XYZ file of C-alpha atoms in Angstrom:
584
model
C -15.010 -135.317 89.469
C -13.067 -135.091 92.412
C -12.185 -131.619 92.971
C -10.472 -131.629 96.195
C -6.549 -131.495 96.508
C -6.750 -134.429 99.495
C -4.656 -134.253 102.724
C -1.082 -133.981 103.340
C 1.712 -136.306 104.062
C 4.713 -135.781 106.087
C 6.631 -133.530 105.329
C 10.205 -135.202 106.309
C 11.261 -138.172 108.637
C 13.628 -136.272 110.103
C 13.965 -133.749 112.663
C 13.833 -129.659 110.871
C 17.772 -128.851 111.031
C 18.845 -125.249 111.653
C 19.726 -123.275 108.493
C 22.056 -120.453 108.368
C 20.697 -119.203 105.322
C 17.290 -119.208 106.131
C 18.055 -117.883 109.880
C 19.225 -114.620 108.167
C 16.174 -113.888 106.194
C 13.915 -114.448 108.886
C 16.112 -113.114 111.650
C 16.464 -109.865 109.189
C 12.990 -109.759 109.486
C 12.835 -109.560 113.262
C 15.664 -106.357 112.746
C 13.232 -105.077 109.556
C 10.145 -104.975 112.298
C 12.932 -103.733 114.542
C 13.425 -100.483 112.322
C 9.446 -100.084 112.102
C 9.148 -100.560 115.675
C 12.074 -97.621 116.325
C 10.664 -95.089 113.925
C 6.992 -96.145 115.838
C 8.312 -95.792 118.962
C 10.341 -92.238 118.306
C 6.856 -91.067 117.055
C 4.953 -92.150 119.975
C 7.641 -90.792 122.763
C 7.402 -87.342 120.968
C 3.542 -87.577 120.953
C 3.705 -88.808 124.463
C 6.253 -86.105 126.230
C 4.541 -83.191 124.177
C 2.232 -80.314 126.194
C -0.590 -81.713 124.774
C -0.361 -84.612 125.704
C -2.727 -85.642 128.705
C -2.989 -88.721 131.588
C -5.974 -90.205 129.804
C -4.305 -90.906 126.653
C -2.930 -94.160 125.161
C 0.522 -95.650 127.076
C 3.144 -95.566 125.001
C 3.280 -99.287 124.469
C -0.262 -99.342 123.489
C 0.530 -96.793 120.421
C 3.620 -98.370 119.395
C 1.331 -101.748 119.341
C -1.502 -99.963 117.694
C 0.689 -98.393 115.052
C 2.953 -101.953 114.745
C -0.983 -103.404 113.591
C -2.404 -100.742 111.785
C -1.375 -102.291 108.462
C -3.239 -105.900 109.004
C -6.339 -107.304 108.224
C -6.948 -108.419 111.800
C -6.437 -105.482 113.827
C -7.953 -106.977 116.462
C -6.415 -110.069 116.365
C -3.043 -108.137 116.271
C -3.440 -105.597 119.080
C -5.149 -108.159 121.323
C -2.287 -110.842 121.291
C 0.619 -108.399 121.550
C -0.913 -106.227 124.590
C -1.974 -109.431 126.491
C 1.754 -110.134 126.551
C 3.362 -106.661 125.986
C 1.230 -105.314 129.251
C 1.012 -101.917 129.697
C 5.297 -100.973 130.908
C 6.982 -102.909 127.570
C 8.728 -99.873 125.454
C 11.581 -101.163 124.706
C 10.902 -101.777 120.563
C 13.154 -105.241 120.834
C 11.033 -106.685 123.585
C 8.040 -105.983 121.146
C 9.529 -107.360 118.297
C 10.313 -110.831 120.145
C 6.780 -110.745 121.470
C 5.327 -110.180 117.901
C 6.820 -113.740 116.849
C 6.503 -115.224 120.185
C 2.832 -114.843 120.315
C 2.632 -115.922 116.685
C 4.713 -118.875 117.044
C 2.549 -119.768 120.664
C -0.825 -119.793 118.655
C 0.439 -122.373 116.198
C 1.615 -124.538 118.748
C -1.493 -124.337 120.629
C -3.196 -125.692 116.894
C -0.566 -128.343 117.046
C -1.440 -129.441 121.053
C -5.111 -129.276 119.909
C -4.437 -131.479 116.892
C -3.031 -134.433 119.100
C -6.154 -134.029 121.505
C -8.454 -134.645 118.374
C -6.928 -137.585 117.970
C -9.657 -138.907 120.076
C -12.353 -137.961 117.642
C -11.100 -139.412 114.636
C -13.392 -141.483 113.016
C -11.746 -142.751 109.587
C -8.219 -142.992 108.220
C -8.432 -140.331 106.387
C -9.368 -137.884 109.387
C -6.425 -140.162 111.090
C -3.749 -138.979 108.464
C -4.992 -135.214 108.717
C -4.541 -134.864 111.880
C -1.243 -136.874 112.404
C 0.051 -134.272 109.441
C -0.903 -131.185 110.636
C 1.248 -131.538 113.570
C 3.926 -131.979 111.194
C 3.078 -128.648 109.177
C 2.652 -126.536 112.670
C 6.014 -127.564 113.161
C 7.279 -127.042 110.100
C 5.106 -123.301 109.928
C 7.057 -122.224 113.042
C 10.686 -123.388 112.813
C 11.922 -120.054 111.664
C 9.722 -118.107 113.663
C 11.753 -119.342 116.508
C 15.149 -119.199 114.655
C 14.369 -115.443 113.956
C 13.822 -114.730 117.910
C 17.135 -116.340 118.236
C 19.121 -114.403 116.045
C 17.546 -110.560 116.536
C 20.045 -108.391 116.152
C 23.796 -107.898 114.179
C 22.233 -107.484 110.392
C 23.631 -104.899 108.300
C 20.372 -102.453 107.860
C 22.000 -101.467 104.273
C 21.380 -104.789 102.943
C 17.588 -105.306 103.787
C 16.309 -104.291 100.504
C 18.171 -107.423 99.285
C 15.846 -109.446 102.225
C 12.088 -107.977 101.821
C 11.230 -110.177 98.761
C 12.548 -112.871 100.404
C 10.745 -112.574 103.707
C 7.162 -112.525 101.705
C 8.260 -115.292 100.178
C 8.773 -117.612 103.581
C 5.423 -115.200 105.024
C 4.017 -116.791 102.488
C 4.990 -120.434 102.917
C 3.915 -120.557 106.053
C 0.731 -119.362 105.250
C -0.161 -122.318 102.863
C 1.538 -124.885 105.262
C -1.566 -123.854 107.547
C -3.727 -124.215 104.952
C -2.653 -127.183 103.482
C -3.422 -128.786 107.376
C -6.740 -127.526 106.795
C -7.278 -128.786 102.831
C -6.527 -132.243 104.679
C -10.068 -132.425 106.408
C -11.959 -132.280 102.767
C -13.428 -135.606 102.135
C -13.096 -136.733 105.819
C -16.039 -137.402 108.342
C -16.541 -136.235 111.486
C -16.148 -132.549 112.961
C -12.373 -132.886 113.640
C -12.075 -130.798 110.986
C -14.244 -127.884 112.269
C -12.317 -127.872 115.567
C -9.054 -128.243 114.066
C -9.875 -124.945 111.782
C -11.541 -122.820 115.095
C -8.131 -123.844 116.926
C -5.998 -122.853 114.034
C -8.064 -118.902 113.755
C -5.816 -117.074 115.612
C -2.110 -118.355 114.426
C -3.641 -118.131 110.775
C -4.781 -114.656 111.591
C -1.366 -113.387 113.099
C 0.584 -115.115 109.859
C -1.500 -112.876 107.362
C -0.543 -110.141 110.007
C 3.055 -110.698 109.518
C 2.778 -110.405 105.648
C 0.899 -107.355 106.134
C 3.578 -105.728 107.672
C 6.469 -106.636 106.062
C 4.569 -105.728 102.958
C 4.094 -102.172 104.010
C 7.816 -101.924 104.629
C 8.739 -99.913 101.613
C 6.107 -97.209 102.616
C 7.201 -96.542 106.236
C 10.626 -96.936 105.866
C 10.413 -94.953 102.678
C 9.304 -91.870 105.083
C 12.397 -92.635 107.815
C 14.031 -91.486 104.568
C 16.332 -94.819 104.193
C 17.756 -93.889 101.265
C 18.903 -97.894 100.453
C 14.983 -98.552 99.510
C 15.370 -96.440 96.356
C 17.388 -99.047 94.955
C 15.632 -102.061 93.147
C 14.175 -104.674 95.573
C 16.849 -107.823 95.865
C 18.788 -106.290 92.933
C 22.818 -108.041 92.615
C 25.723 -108.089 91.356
C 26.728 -110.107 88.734
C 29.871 -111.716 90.900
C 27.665 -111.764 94.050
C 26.013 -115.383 94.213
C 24.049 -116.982 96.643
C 26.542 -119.046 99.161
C 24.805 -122.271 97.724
C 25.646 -122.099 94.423
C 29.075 -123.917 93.609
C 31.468 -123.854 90.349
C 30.641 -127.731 90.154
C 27.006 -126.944 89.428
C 27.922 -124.396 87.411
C 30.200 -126.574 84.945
C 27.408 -129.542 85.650
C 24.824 -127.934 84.356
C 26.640 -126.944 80.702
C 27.920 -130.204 80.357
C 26.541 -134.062 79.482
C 25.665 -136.132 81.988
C 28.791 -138.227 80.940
C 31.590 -135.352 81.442
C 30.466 -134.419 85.015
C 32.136 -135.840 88.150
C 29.230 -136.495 90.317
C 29.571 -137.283 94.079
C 27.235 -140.734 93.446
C 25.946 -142.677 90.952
C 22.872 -144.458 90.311
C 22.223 -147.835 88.211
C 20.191 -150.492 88.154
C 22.368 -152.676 86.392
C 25.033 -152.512 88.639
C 27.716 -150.309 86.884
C 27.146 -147.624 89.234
C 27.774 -147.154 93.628
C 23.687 -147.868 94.024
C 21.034 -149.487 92.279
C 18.525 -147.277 93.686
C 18.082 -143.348 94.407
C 17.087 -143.816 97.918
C 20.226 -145.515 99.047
C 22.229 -142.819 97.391
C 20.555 -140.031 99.142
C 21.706 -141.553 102.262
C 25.078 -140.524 101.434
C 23.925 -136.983 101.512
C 25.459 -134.908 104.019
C 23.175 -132.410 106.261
C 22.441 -129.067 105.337
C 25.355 -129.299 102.574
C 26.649 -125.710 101.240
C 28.070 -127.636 97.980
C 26.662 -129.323 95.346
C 26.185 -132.693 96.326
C 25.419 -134.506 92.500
C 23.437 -137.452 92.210
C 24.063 -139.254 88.634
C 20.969 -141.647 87.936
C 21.875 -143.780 84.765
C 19.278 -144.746 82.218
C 16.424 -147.157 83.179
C 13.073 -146.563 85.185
C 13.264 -146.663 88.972
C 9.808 -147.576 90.903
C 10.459 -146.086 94.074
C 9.133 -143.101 96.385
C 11.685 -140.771 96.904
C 11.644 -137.586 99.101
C 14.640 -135.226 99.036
C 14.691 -133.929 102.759
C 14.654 -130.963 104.565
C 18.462 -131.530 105.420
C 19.149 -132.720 102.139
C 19.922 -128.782 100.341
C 21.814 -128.318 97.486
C 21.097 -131.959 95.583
C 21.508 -131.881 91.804
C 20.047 -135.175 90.181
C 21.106 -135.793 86.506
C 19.950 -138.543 83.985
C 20.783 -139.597 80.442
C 17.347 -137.884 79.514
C 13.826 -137.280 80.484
C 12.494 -139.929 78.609
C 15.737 -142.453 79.160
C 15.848 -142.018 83.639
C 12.887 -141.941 85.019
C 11.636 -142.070 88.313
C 7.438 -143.670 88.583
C 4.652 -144.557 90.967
C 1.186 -144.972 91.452
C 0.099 -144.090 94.356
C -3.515 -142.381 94.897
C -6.142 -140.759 96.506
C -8.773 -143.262 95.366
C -6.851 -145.932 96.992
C -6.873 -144.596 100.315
C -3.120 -142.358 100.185
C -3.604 -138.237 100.478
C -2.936 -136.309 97.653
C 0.477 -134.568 99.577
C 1.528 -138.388 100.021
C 0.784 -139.640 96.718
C 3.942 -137.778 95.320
C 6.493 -140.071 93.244
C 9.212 -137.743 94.107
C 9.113 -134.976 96.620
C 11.552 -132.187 96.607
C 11.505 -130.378 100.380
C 15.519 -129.476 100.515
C 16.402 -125.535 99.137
C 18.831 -125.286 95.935
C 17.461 -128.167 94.066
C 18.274 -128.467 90.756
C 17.271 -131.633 88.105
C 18.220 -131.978 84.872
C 17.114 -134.830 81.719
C 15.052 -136.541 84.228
C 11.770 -137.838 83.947
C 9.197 -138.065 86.937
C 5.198 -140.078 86.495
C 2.655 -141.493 88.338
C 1.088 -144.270 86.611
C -1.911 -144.243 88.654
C -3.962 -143.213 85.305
C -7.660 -140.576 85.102
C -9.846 -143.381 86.909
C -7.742 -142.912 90.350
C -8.030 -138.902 90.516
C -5.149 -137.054 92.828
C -2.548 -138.956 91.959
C 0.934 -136.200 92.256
C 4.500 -136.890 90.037
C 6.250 -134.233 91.339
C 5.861 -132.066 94.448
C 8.495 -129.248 95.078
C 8.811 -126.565 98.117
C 12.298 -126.444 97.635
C 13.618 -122.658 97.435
C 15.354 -121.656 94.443
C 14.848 -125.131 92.843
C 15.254 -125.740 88.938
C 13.863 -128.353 86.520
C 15.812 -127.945 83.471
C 14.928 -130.104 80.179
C 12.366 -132.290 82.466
C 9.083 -134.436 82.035
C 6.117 -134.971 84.616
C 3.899 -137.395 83.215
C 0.430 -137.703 85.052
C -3.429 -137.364 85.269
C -5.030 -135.400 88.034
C -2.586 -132.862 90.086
C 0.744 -133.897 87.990
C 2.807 -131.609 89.414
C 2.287 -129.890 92.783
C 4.357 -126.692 93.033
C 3.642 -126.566 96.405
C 5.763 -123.224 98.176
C 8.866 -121.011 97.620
C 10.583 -120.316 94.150
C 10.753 -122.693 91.088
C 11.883 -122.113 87.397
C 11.305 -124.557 84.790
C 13.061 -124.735 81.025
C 12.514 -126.949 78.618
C 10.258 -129.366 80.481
C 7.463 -131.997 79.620
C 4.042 -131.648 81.776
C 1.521 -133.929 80.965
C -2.116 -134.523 82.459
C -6.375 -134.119 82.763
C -7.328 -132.254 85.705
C -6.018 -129.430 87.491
C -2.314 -130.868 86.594
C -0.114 -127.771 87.402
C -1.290 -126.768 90.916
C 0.257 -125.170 94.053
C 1.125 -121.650 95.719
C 4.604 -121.068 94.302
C 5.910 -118.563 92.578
C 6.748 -120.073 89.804
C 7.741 -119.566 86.178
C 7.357 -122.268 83.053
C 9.336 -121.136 80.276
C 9.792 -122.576 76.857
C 7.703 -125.666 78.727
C 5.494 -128.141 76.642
C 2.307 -128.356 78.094
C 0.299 -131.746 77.393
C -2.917 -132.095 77.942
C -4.392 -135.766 77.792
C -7.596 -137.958 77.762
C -9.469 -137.482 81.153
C -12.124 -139.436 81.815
C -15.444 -139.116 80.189
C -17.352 -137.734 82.611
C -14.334 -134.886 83.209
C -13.495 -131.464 81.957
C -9.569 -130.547 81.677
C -8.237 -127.807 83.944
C -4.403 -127.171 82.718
C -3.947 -124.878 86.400
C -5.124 -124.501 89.648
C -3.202 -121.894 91.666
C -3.436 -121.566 95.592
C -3.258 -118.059 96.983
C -4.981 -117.940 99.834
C -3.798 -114.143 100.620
C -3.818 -111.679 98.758
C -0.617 -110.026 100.145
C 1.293 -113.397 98.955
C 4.282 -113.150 96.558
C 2.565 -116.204 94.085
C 0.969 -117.163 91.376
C 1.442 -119.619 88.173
C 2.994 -118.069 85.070
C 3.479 -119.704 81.817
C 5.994 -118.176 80.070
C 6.510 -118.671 76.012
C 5.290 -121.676 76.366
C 3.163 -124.385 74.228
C -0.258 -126.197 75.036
C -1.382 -128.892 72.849
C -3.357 -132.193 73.121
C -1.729 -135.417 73.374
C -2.286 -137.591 70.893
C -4.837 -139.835 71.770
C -6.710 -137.013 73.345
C -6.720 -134.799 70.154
C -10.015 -136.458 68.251
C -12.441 -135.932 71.243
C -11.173 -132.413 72.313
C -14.087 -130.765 71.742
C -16.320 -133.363 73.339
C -14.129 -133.259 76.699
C -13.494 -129.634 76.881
C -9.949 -127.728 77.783
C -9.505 -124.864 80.203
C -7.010 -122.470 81.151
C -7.491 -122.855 85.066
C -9.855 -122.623 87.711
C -9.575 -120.295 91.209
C -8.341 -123.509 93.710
C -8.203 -120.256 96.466
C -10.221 -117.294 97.433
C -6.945 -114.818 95.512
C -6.121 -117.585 92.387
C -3.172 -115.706 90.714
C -2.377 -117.432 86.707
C -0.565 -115.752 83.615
C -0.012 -117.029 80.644
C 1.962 -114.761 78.558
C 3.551 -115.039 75.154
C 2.775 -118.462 74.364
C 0.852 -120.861 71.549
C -2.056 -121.950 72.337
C -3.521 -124.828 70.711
C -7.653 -125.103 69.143
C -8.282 -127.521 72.903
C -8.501 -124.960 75.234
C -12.376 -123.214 75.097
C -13.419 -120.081 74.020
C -14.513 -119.293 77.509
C -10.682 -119.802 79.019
C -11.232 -120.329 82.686
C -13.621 -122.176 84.756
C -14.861 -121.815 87.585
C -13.860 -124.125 91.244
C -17.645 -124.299 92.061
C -21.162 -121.415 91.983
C -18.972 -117.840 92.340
C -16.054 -118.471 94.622
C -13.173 -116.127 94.185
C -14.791 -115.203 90.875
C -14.230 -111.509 92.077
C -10.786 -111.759 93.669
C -8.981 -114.011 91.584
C -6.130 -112.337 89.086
C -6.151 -114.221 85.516
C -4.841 -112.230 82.520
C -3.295 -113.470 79.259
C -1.132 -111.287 77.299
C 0.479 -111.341 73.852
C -0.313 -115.121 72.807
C -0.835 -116.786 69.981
C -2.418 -119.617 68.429
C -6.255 -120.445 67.417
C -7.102 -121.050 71.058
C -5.491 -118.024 71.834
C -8.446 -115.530 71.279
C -9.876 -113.391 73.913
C -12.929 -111.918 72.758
C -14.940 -115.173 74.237
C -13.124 -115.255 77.622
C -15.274 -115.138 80.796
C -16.302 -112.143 82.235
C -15.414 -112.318 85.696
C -13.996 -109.486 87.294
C -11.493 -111.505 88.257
C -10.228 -111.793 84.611
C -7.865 -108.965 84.021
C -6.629 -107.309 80.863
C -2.951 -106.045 81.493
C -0.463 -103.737 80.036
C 3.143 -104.562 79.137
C 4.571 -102.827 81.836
C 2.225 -105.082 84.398
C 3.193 -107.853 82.560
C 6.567 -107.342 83.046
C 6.768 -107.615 86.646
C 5.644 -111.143 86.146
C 8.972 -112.316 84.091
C 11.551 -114.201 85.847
C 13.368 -111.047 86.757
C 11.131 -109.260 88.335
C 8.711 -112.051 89.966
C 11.058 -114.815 91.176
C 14.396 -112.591 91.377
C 15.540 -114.947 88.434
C 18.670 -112.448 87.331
C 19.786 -112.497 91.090
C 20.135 -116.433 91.226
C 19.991 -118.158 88.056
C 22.701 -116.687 85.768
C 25.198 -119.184 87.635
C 23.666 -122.605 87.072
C 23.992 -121.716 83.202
C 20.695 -122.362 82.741
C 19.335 -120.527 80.014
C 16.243 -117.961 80.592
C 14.822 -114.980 79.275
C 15.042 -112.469 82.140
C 12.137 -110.468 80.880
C 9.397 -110.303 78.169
C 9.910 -111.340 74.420
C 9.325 -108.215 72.062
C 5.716 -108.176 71.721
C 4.063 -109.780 68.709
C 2.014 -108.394 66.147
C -0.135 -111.180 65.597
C -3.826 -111.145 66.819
C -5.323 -114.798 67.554
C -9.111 -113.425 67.123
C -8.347 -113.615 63.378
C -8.977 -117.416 63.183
């Protein structure tokens, strides 16, 4: 069984545009370290100017450093790239800041030079592809890096709280972008990929530095006595809606496919502006504020289509997810990486698709073989269908929600490092092949500071059909730790007699059997029982209260963004259930 998730395509064919809304977060993060610096730095003058102090000790540059690290995993890491550039005279807590990203942003781009001189050493097309992508991803790891040394300075400190979430969120991102560069050297020959992960240390060290920090935000500036951090974490007023979000998707959203005015419409017999989804997306404009709606009529459309980084706010509708749908076949065992095998690939923030179906055809025998993959902020997949084998649908980064969707497939077919919440979602599991065991998750944190994990939400898992009489032959499990910190819930939901006493599986011997975080809490069904579950500490029992912060309130800030698309959602957890699935 082919276990690895394959390399990674480009990201976008176009050059990263500059985004106001993503500018803010990160440059709010520069002014976040900024306050954290100040409060450092007032700490370190008074230590510095008192009687006690004496010539031998610290400069005050080197505290301020010291204290700026203290939080991180690699202290050394930390302190050593700042005070190489800092030198011994740099007080001033905005110079610090800047140097903070600057020195993370430099170390990526040396990974980036040192992936185009490996190009020398590649011996196969596979080691080719890796390498020609991971300059795409150290691009795409430090865009706002840069944007947020531009733009230090002139936020509103009051409205930070509403940011911090956020930031871990992007922290996060460009975490897995890294890693995903690495992932791309499995199955590849040659020691490009050893070189390429030595050259990549450092920047990968300094990014998990970064979401060290801004994770131990709440704590320092708790003790400056801010008094705005007492309030919920990205909390929002019901009026108060993201700048993206327009009345049009509002009123598209609650309404048929046939009483919305869309911008463009799609059909392959003609009746519409295009005949196929690509040449409507070039009527897209850049980096959009309103809803730009795509109307794709009923048929099935065999093409590869990638909604850009430019391309934000898109809204694609159909006539049903069984009636439009978009298919490929693409594969790894054919040669493509598993990134680039993708049918449809969502990279543009604010997506939003409704009755729309999305399959690869490639079928169990070919392995990776992706539908769907999404890194698109704040997206939403309302009353979908992904239809696959292997690694259906690749929730890749940043915040998703799906209602009311179709997910079909064999082998680790929901996968990725989003946070992301299923609810009311119909999970399919199908015929793998016979030499295969089904894995219905594999989550990616690599971190264990990041804001992500899989949760299944009130949801349903059954067996297809045709793979119903031989369950028990070709076994059913829950997930298995992809990463070293695998996050999965599944809460509230039926499950079927497919999935295995045991639950979860493991990725391969005892990796990440200790630091992995799967619990299951108040479901229901015969293969809902818990009393045969693994016993790896990694497998959690939790309370109501924990389980609550994984809801889409609480985990992917659902109440702040999603009341206004009129998609419908339970904000929080369903009143638990008296039932008790070890009865069967």
């Amino acid at each position: 069984m082919q276990s690895s998730r394959g390399t990674y395509g480009q990201v976008s064919d176009q050059p990263r545009p500059r985004k106001n809304r993503r500018i803010a977060l990160l440059g709010a993060s520069a002014v976040i370290l900024l306050v954290v610096v100040v409060a450092i730095a007032i700490a370190v003058s008074h230590d510095h100017h008192s009687p006690d102090s004496s010539s031998s000790a610290p400069s005050t540059s080197v505290k301020s450093i010291q204290a700026i690290c203290q939080p991180t995993d690699y202290k050394v890491t930390c302190e050593n790239s700042l005070t190489s550039v800092a030198g011994s005279n740099t007080t001033n807590p905005n110079d610090l800041v800047k140097l903070a990203f600057q020195v993370t942003v430099d170390r990526i781009h040396d990974a980036a030079n040192h992936s185009s001189v490996l190009q020398s050493l590649k011996h196969d097309p596979r080691t080719a592809q890796a390498l020609e992508n991971c300059n795409e991803l150290m691009e795409y790891a430090v865009d706002d890096l840069k944007e947020s040394i531009e733009k230090l300075g002139g936020f509103d400190l009051s409205k930070l709280d509403k940011l911090v979430e956020d930031l871990n969120v992007w922290l996060s991102a460009s975490i897995t972008y890294q890693e995903t560069c690495l992932d791309g050297f499995e199955n590849t020959t040659g020691d490009a990929g050893e070189s390429m992960r030595k050259a990549m240390k450092t920047g990968m060290e300094l990014s998990s530095n970064a979401l060290a920090i801004v994770g131990g935000l709440s704590n320092i500036l708790g003790d400056m006595n801010l008094s705005f951090l007492n309030r919920r974490l990205l909390s929002e007023e019901g009026s108060e809606f993201p700048s993206w979000v327009s009345l049009g998707r509002r009123r598209l959203l609650s309404a048929d496919a046939n009483g919305t005015d869309p911008d463009v419409v799609v059909a392959k017999d003609g009746t519409g502006q295009y005949e196929t989804i690509n040449d409507a997306l070039a009527a897209v404009p850049k980096n959009g504020n309103k809803t730009f709606v795509v109307y794709i009529k009923e048929g099935v459309y065999k093409e590869y289509v990638q909604i850009n980084r430019s391309m934000t706010n898109v809204m694609f509708i159909g006539d049903g997810p069984t009636k439009t749908k978009i298919t490929g076949n693409k594969n790894f065992i054919d040669g493509t990486p598993t990134f680039k095998t993708a049918t449809v690939a969502v990279v543009g923030d604010g997506f939003i698709a409704k009755d729309i179906g999305f399959e690869n055809s490639a079928g169990p025998e070919k392995h990776q073989a992706v539908a769907l993959r999404v890194q698109s902020d704040m997206s939403v997949f309302y009353n979908c269908q992904m239809d696959g084998y292997q690694d259906t649908l690749y929730a890749h980064t940043n915040r998703q929600f799906y209602r009311d969707c179709v997910i079909s497939g064999t082998v680790d077919f929901i996968f990725g490092n989003s946070p992301v919440v299923f609810q009311n979602c119909k999970i399919v599991v199908r015929k793998p092949l016979d030499n295969q065991q089904n894995t219905i998750t594999a989550q990616g944190r690599k971190d264990r500071r990041e804001p992500t994990a899989l949760i299944l939400h009130n949801c349903t898992i059954v067996a297809d059909p045709e793979y119903y009489p031989v369950r028990k032959k070709l076994p059913t499990y829950l997930g298995r730790p992809w990463k070293e910190y695998s996050r999965t819930f599944v809460m509230q939901s039926q499950i079927d007699d497919l999935v295995r006493p045991e639950g979860w599986q493991p990725w391969f011997g005892d990796f990440a059997l200790n630091t992995c975080f799967y619990a299951e809490f108040d479901n229901r069904g015969p293969g809902a029982g818990v009393t045969g579950r693994v016993k790896w500490r990694g497998v959690k029992t939790i309370s109501w209260e924990h389980a609550q912060k994984f809801t889409v309130e609480h985990f992917i800030q659902g109440t702040r963004w999603l009341p206004v698309t009129n998609v419908p959602y339970i904000p929080g957890l369903l009143p638990v259930s008296s039932y008790r699935p070890d009865d069967f």
